[in-house]
Short mmCIF file of C-alpha atoms in Angstrom, two decimals:
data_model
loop_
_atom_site.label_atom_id
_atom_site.label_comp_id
_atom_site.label_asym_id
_atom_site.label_seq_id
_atom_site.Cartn_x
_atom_site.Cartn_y
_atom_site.Cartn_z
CA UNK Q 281 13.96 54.17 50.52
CA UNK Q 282 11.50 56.25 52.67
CA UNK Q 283 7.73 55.53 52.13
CA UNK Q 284 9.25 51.78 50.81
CA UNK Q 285 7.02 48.57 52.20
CA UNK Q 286 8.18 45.11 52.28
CA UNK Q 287 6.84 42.17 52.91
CA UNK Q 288 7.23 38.38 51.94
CA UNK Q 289 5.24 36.42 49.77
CA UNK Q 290 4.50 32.19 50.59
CA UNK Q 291 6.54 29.89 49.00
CA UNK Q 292 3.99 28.64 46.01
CA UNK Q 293 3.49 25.00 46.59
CA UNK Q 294 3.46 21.99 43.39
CA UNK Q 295 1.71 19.28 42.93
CA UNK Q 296 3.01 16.01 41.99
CA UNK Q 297 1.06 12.11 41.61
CA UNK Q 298 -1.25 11.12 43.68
CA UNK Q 299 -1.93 14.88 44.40
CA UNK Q 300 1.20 15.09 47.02
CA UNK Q 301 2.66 18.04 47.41
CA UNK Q 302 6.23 19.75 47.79
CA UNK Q 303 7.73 22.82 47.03
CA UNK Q 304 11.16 21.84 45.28
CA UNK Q 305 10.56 20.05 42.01
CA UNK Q 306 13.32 17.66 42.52
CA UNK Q 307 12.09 17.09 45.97
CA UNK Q 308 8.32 16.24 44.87
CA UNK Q 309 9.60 13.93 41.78
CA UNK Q 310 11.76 11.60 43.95
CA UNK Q 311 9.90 11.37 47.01
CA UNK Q 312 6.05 11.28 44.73
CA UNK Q 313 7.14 10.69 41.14
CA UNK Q 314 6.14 12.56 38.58
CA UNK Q 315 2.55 13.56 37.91
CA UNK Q 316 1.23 11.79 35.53
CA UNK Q 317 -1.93 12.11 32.89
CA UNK Q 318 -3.58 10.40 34.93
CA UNK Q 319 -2.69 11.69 38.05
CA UNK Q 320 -1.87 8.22 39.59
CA UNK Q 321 1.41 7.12 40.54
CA UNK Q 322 2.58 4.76 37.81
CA UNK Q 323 5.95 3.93 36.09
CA UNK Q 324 5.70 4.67 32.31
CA UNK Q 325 8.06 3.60 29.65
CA UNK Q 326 8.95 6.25 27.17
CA UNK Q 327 9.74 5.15 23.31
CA UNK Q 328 13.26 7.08 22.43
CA UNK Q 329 14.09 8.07 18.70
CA UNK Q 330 17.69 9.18 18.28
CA UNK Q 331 19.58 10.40 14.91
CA UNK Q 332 23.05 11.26 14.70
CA UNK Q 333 26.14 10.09 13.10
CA UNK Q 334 27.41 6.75 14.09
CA UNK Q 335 30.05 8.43 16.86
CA UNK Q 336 27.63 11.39 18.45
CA UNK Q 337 24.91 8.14 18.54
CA UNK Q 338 27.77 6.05 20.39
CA UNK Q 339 28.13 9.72 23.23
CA UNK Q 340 24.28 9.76 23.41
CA UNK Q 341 24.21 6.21 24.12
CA UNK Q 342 26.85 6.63 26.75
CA UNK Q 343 24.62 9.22 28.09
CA UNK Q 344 21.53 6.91 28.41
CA UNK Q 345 23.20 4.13 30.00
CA UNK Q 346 24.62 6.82 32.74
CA UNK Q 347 21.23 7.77 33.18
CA UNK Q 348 20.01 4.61 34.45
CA UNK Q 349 22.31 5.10 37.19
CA UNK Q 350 22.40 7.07 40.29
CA UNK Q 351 24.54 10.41 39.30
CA UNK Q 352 26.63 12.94 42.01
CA UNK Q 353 27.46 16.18 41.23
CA UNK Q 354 30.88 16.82 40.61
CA UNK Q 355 32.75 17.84 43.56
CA UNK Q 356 33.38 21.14 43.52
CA UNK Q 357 29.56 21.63 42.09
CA UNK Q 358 28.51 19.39 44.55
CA UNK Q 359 25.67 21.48 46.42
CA UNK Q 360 23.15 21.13 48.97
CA UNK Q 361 20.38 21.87 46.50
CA UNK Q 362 21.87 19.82 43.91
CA UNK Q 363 20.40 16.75 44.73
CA UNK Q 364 22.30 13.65 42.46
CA UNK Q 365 20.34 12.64 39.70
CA UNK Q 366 18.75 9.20 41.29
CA UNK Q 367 18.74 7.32 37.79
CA UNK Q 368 15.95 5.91 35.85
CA UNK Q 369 13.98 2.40 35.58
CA UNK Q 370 11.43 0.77 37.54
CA UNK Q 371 13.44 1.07 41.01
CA UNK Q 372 13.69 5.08 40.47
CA UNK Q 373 11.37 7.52 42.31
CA UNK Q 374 11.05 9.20 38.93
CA UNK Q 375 8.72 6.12 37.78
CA UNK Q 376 9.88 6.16 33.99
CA UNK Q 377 12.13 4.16 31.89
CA UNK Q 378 13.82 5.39 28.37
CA UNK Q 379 12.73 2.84 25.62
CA UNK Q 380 15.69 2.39 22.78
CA UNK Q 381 15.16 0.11 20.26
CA UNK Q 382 17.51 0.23 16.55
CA UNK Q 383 14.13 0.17 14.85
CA UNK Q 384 14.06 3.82 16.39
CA UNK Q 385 18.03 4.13 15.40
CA UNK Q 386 18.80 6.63 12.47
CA UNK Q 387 22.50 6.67 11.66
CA UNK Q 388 24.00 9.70 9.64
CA UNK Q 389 26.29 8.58 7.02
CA UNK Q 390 29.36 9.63 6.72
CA UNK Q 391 29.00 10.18 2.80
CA UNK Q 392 26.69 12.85 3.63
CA UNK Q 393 28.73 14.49 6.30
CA UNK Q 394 31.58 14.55 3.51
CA UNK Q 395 28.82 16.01 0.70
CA UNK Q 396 27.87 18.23 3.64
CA UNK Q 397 31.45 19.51 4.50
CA UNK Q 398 32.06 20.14 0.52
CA UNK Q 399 28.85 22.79 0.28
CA UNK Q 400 30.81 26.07 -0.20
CA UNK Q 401 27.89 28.53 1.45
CA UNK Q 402 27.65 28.04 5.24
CA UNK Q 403 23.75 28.58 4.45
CA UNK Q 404 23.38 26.27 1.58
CA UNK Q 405 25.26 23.87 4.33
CA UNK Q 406 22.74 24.79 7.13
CA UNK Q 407 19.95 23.50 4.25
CA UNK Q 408 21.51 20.39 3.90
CA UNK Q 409 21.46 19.80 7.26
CA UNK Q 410 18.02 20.23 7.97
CA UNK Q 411 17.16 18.36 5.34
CA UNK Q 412 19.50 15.33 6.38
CA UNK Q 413 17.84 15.53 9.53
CA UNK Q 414 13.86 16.16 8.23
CA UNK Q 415 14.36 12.93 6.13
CA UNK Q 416 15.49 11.06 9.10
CA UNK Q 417 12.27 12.22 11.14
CA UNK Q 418 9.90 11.34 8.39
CA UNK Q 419 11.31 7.77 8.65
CA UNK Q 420 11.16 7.67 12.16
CA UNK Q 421 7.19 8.84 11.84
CA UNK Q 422 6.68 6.33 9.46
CA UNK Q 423 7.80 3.37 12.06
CA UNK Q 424 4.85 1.42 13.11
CA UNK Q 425 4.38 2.53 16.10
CA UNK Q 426 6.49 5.84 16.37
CA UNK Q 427 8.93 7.03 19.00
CA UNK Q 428 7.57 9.38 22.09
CA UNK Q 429 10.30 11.92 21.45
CA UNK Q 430 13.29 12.19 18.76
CA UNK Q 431 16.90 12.68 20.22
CA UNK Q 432 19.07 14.50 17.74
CA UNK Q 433 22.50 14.05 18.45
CA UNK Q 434 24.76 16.62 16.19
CA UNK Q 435 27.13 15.09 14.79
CA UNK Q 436 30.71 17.52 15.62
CA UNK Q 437 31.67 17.35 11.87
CA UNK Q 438 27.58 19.20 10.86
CA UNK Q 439 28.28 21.45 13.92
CA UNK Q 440 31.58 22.94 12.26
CA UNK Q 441 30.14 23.30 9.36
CA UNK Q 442 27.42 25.38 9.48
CA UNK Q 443 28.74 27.69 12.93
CA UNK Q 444 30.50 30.88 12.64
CA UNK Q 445 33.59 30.69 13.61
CA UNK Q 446 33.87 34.22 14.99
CA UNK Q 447 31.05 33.66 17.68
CA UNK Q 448 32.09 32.70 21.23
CA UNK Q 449 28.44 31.29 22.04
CA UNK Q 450 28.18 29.87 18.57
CA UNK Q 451 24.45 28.54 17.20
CA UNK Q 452 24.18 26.37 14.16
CA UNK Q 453 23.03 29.41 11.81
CA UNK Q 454 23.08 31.40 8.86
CA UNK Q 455 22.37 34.92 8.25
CA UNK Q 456 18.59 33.87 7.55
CA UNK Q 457 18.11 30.49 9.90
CA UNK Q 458 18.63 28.69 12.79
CA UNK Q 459 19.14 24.93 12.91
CA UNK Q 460 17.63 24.48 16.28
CA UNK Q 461 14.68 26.33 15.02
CA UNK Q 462 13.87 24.90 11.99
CA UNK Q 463 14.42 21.08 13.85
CA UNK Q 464 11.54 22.16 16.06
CA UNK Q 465 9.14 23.12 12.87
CA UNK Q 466 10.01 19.88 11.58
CA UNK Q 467 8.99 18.14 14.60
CA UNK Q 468 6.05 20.03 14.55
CA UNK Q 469 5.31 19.22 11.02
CA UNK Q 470 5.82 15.42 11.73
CA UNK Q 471 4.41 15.09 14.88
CA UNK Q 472 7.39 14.19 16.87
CA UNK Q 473 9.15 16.50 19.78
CA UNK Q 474 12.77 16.72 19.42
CA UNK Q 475 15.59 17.12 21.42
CA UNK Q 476 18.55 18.37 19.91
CA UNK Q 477 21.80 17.26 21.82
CA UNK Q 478 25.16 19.67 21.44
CA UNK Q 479 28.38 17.71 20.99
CA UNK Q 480 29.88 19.71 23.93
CA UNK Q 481 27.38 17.81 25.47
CA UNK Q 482 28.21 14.66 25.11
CA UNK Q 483 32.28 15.37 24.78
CA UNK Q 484 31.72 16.09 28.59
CA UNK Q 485 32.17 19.88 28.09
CA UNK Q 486 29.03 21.35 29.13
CA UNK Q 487 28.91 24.36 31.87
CA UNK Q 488 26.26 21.91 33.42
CA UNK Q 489 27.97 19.00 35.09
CA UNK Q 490 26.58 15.53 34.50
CA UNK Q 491 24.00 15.17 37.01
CA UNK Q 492 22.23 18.67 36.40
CA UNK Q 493 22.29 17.94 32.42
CA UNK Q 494 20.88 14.52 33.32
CA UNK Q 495 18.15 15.61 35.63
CA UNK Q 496 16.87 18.50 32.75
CA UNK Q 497 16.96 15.89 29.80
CA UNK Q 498 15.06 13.46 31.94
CA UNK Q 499 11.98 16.34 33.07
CA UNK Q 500 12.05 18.02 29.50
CA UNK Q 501 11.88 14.34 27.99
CA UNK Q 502 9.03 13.05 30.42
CA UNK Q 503 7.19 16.24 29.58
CA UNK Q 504 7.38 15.99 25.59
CA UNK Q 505 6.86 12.14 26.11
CA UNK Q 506 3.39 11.96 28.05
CA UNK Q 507 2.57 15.57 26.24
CA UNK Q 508 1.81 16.91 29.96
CA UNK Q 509 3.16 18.66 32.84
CA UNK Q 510 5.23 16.63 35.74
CA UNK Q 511 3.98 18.66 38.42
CA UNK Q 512 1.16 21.51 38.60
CA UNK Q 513 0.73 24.31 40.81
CA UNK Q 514 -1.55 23.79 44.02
CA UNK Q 515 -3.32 26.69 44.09
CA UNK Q 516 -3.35 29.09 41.16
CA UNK Q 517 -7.37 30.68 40.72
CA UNK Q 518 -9.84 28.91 39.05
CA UNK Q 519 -11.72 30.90 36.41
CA UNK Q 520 -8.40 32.61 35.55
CA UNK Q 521 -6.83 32.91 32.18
CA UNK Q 522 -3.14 34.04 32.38
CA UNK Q 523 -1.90 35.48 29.32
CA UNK Q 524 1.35 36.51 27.80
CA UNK Q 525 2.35 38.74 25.33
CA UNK Q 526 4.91 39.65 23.36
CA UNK Q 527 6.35 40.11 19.95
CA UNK Q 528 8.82 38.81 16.97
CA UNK Q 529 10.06 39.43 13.93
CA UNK Q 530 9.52 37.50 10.89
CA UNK Q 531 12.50 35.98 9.03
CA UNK Q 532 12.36 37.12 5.32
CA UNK Q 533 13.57 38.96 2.60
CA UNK Q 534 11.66 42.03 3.21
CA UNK Q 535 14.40 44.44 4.86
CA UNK Q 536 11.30 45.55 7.28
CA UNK Q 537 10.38 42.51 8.72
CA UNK Q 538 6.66 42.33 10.20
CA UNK Q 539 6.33 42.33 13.63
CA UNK Q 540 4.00 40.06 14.66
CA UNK Q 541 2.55 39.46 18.07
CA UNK Q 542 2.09 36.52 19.98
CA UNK Q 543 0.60 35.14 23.16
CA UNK Q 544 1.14 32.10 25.71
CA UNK Q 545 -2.08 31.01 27.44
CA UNK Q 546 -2.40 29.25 30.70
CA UNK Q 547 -4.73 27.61 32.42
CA UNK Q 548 -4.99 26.98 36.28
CA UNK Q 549 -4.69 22.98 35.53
CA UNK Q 550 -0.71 23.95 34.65
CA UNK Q 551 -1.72 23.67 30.54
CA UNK Q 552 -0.55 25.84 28.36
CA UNK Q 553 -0.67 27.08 24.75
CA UNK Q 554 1.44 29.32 22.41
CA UNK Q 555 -1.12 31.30 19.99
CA UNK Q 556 0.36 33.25 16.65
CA UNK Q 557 -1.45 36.25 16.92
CA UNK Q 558 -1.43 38.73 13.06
CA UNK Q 559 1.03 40.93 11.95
CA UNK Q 560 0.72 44.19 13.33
CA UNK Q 561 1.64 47.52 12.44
CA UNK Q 562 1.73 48.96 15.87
CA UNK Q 563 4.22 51.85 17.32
CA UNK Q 564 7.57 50.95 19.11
CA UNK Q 565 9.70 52.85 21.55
CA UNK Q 566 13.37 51.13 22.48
CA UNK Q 567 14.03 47.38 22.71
CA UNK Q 568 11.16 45.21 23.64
CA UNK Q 569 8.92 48.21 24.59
CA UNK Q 570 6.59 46.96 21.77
CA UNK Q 571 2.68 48.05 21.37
CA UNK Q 572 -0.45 46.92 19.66
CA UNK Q 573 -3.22 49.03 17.96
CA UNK Q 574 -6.41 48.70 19.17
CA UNK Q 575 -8.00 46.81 16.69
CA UNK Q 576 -4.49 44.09 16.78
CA UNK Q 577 -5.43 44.06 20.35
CA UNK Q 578 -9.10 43.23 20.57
CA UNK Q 579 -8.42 40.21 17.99
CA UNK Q 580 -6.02 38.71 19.64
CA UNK Q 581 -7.60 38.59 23.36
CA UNK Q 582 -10.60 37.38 21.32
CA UNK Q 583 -8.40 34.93 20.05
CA UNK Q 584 -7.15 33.75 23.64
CA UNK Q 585 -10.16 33.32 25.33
CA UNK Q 586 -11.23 31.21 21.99
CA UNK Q 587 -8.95 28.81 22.88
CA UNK Q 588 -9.44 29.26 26.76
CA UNK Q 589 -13.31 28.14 26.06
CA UNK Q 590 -12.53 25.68 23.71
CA UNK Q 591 -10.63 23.57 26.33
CA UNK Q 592 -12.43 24.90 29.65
CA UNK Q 593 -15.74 24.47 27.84
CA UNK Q 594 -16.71 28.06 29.41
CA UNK Q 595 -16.12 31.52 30.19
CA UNK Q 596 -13.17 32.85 32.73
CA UNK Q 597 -14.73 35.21 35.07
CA UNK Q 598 -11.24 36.88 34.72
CA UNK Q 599 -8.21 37.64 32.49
CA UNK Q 600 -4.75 38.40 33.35
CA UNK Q 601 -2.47 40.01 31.14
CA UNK Q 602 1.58 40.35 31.24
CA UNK Q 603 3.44 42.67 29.08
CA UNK Q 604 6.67 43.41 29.25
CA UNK Q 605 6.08 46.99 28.23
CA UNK Q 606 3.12 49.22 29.64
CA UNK Q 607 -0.37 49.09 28.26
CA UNK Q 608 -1.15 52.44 25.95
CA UNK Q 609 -4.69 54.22 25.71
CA UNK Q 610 -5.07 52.56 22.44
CA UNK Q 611 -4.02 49.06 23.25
CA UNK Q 612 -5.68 48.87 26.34
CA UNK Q 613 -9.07 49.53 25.02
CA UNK Q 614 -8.67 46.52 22.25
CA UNK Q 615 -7.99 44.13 25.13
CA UNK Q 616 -10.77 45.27 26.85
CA UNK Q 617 -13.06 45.23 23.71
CA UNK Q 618 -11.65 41.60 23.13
CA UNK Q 619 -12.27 40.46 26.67
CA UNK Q 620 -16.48 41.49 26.35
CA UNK Q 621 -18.14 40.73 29.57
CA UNK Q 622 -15.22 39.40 31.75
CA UNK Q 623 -15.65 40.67 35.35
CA UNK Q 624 -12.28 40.82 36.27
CA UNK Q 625 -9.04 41.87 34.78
CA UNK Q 626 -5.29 42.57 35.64
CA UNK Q 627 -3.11 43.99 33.09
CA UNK Q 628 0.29 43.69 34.53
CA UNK Q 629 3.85 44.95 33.05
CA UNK Q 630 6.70 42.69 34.20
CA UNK Q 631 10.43 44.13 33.67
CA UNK Q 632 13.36 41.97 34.57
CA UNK Q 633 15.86 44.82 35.77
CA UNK Q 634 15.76 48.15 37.64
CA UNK Q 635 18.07 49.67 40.31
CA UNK Q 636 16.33 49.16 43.62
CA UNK Q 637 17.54 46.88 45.75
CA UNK Q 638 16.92 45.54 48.95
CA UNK Q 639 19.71 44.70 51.74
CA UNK Q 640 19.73 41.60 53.99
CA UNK Q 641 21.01 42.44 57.58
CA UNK Q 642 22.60 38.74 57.09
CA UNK Q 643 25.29 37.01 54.99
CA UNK Q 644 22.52 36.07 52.41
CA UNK Q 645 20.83 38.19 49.86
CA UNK Q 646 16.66 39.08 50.14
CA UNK Q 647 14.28 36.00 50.90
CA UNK Q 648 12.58 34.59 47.42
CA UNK Q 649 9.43 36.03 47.93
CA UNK Q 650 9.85 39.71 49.32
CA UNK Q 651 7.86 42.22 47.75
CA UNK Q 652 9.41 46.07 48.08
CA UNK Q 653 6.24 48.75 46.84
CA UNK Q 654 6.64 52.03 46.29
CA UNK Q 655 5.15 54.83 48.25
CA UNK Q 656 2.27 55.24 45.66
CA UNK Q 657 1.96 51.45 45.62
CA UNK Q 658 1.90 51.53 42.03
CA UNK Q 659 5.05 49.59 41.34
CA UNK Q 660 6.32 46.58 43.17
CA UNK Q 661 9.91 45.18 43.11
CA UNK Q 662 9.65 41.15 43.51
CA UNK Q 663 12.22 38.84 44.57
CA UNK Q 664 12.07 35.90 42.47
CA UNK Q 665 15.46 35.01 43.30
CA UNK Q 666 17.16 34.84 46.71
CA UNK Q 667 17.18 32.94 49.82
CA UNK Q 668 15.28 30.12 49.58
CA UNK Q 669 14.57 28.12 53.53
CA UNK Q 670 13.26 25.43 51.93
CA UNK Q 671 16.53 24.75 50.56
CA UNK Q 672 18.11 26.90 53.45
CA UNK Q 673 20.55 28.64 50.89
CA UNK Q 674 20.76 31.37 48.62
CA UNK Q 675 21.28 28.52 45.33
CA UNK Q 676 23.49 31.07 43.27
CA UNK Q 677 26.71 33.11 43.11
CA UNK Q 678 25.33 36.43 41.61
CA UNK Q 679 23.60 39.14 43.33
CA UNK Q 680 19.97 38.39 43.01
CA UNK Q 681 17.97 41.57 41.59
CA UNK Q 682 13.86 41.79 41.62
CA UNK Q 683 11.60 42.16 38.66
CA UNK Q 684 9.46 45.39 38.45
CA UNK Q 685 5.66 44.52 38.74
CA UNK Q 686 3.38 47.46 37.64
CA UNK Q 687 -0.04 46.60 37.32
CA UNK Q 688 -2.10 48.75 35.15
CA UNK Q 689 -3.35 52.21 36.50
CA UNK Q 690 -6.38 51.56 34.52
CA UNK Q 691 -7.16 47.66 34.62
CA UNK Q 692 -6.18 46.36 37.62
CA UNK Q 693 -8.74 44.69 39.81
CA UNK Q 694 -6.81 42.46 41.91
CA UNK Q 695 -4.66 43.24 44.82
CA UNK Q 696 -0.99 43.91 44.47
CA UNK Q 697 -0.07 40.97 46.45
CA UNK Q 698 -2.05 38.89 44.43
CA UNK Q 699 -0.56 39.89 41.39
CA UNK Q 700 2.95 39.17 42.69
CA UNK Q 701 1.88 35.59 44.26
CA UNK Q 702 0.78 34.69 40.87
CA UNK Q 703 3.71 36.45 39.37
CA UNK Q 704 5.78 34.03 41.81
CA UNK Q 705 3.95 31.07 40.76
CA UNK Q 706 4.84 31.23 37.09
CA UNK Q 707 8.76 30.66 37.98
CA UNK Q 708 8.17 27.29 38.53
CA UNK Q 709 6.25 25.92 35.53
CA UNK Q 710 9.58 26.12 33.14
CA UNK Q 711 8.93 22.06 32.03
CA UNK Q 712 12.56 22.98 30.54
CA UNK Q 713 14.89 22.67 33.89
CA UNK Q 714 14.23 21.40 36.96
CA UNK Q 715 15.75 23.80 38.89
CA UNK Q 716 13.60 25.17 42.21
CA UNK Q 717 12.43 28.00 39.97
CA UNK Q 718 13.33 31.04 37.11
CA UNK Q 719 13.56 34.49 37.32
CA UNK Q 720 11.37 35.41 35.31
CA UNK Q 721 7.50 34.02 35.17
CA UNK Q 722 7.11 31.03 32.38
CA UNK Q 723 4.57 34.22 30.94
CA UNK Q 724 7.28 35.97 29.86
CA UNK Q 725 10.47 34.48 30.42
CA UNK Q 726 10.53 32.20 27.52
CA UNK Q 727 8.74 34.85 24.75
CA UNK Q 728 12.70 35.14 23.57
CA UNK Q 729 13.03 31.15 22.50
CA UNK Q 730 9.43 30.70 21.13
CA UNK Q 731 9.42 33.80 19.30
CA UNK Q 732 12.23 33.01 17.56
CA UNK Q 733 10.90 29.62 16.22
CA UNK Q 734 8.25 31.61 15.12
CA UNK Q 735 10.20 34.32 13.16
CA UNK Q 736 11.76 31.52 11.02
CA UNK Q 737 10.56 32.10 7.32
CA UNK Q 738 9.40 28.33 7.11
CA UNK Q 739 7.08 29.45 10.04
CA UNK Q 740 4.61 31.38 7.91
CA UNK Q 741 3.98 27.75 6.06
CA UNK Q 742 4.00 25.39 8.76
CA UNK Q 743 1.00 23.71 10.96
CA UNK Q 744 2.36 25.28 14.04
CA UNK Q 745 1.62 23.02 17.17
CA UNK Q 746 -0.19 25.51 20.14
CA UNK Q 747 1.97 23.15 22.69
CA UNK Q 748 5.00 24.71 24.79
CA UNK Q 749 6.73 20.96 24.60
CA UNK Q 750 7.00 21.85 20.59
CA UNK Q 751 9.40 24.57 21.01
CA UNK Q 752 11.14 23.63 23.91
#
């Protein structure tokens, strides 16, 4: 790799109550507790819905009275950077306590598993499902005072029914819909985040051993719950409106299915927003290498920074952009149109996979954090994954392979190494594990599962929630 530079990036740091900082996220929530709305340290006690049949209820019970307890890995995943799960209540570090009450307790008969189970069409079945558990929701919403979050837990007889058989990773689905998809419109449409709970899951099955499923449930639930972030990053630009785009198909009975493109806003304060943008009738060129037209373009960065002033109360003095494909002639000149008098802007395509690696002298892989550039120093090969001193490992099995960073030829005001800290950054604000970080940035990296809520055809005629926590 003649002409090749390297270097390596800082470890981004988070922020956790009472402003104290850490870089592991399961470090900074049991030695500062979770960061809280109000930024203080204080426990809070989070109001649990759960609906299931009377047996999956009886697992996910199980479940929450483990979780009140300190939880080891098992042995052989037992791990340095597995931390156990330290338990919940008002002795844990993570300062919150699950609320169950049976006024929040609704119990799926077994009369309509059995009319369930007797639906010939595995999509008429898939129907009845979601509408077992939408009328269960609306009666949860309809408590006095209504649950923080709704726990569904699938009942193995409604799982059978309405997976294919033929699919080793099998979804609750139909040709036309997914279950998990259409639970989180419902929630939407009701008001309540869900959290759907796999009867693998509580059978004891899962690839995840106990204290890693407990330690995800317990961030995802604490972010739905208090509707905001556990931990922010300490240092990510103020002024700066990070953007991601990508695109989806709609569900439907048209055979063409409009693409449509969408975009996930965030802000430096660790918020963050998922924005439906119009159908567009752009070009495409291989999987994911989607495109916008210029005037799709303009309207939705006009549509971003709508949003970006209507909770910031003023303009950002800049506007990053990441793509997973590159930025045409056309394209670019609608998102610059869109962005008006911005002074600064980085349009950045982010790839997950490309041949170049880099070689550690060492028995471990590449430090987290190295950044290869090319001779022309117009792409940059990142390291999101790899050796990782704060944890003094390399927390994986699998070769770890950089993303591709190419900032635009044509847009690009910031520094390379910017780009890439920023780039690094956004692997850590995934609200959905609490693992150290993600491969790819939260930007891009979970396009895939929101889009596909969005492609659902009940999408096009539901109030869609801007909120990650929805769709997560």
């Amino acid at each position: 790799m003649t002409g090749f530079t390297a270097e390596v990036l800082d470890e981004p740091g988070l922020m956790f109550a009472d402003s104290e900082e850490a870089t592991d996220p399961r470090v900074g929530l049991m030695k500062y507790g979770p960061r809280t709305p109000s930024g203080k340290s204080e426990h809070q006690v989070i109001n649990i819905g759960y609906i299931g049949s009377g047996r999956s209820l009886g697992g996910l019970e199980k479940l929450f009275s483990d979780m009140e307890l300190a939880i080891t890995a098992d042995e052989d995943q037992s791990k340095r950077w597995k931390p156990p799960f330290p338990g919940l209540g008002e002795r844990s570090p993570l300062n919150f306590t699950f609320n169950t009450q049976k006024r929040w307790r609704q119990t799926i008969t077994r009369g309509e598993i059995r009319d369930l189970k007797q639906i010939r069409s595995r999509e008429d079945r898939l129907e009845e499902a979601v509408e077992i558990i939408k009328i269960n929701l609306e009666v949860l919403y309809a408590t006095e005072t209504p649950p923080d979050v709704v726990f569904i837990a699938i009942p193995e007889a409604m799982w059978d029914a309405c997976t294919p058989s033929h699919q080793d990773h099998a979804r609750m689905q139909s040709e036309t819909s997914d279950f998990h998809n259409r639970i989180k419109l419902l929630g939407m449409e009701v008001g309540l985040p869900t959290q759907l709970i796999q009867p693998k899951t509580l059978r004891g099955e899962d690839v995840q051993d106990k204290s890693e499923i407990a330690w995800n449930i317990a961030v995802g639930t604490l972010y739905k719950a208090q509707r905001g972030h556990p931990w922010k990053l300490t240092e990510l630009e103020d002024g700066t409106c990070f953007a991601g785009i990508s695109f989806y198909k709609e569900r439907g009975g048209d055979k063409s299915r409009t693409r449509t493109a969408m975009a996930q806003v965030f802000l430096e304060t660790g918020e963050n927003f998922i924005l439906r943008g119009d159908p567009v009738e752009g070009e495409k060129h291989g999987p994911g290498n989607n495109h916008l037209a210029e005037e799709d373009a303009e309207q939705l960065v006009k549509k971003i920074l709508r949003h970006y002033r209507s909770h910031k109360k003023t303009e950002p003095r800049r506007l990053v952009l990441h793509k997973r494909s590159e930025f045409w002639e056309d394209e670019r000149e609608g998102f610059i149109k869109g962005a008006g008098n911005i002074e600064l802007m980085d349009f950045v395509t982010v790839r997950e996979r490309h041949s170049v690696r880099a070689l550690s002298s060492g028995i471990y892989p590449p430090l987290r954090g190295t950044m290869l550039s090319a001779p022309d120093n117009e792409v940059h090969y990142l390291y999101t994954k790899g050796y990782i001193p704060a944890l003094s490992t390399y927390p994986a099995s699998n070769i770890p392979e950089p993303i591709v960073v190419k900032p635009d030829p044509e847009v690009s005001d910031s520094a390379p190494q910017k780009v890439c800290r920023e780039m690094l950054a956004f692997t850590k604000l995934d609200w959905n594990t609490s693992d150290f970080c993600t491969k790819l940035p939260v930007t891009i990296g979970i396009s895939d599962a929101v889009g596909n809520i969005l492609a659902e055809a009940e999408a096009q005629n539901t109030r869609l929630d801007i909120h990650y926590y929805h769709y997560m």
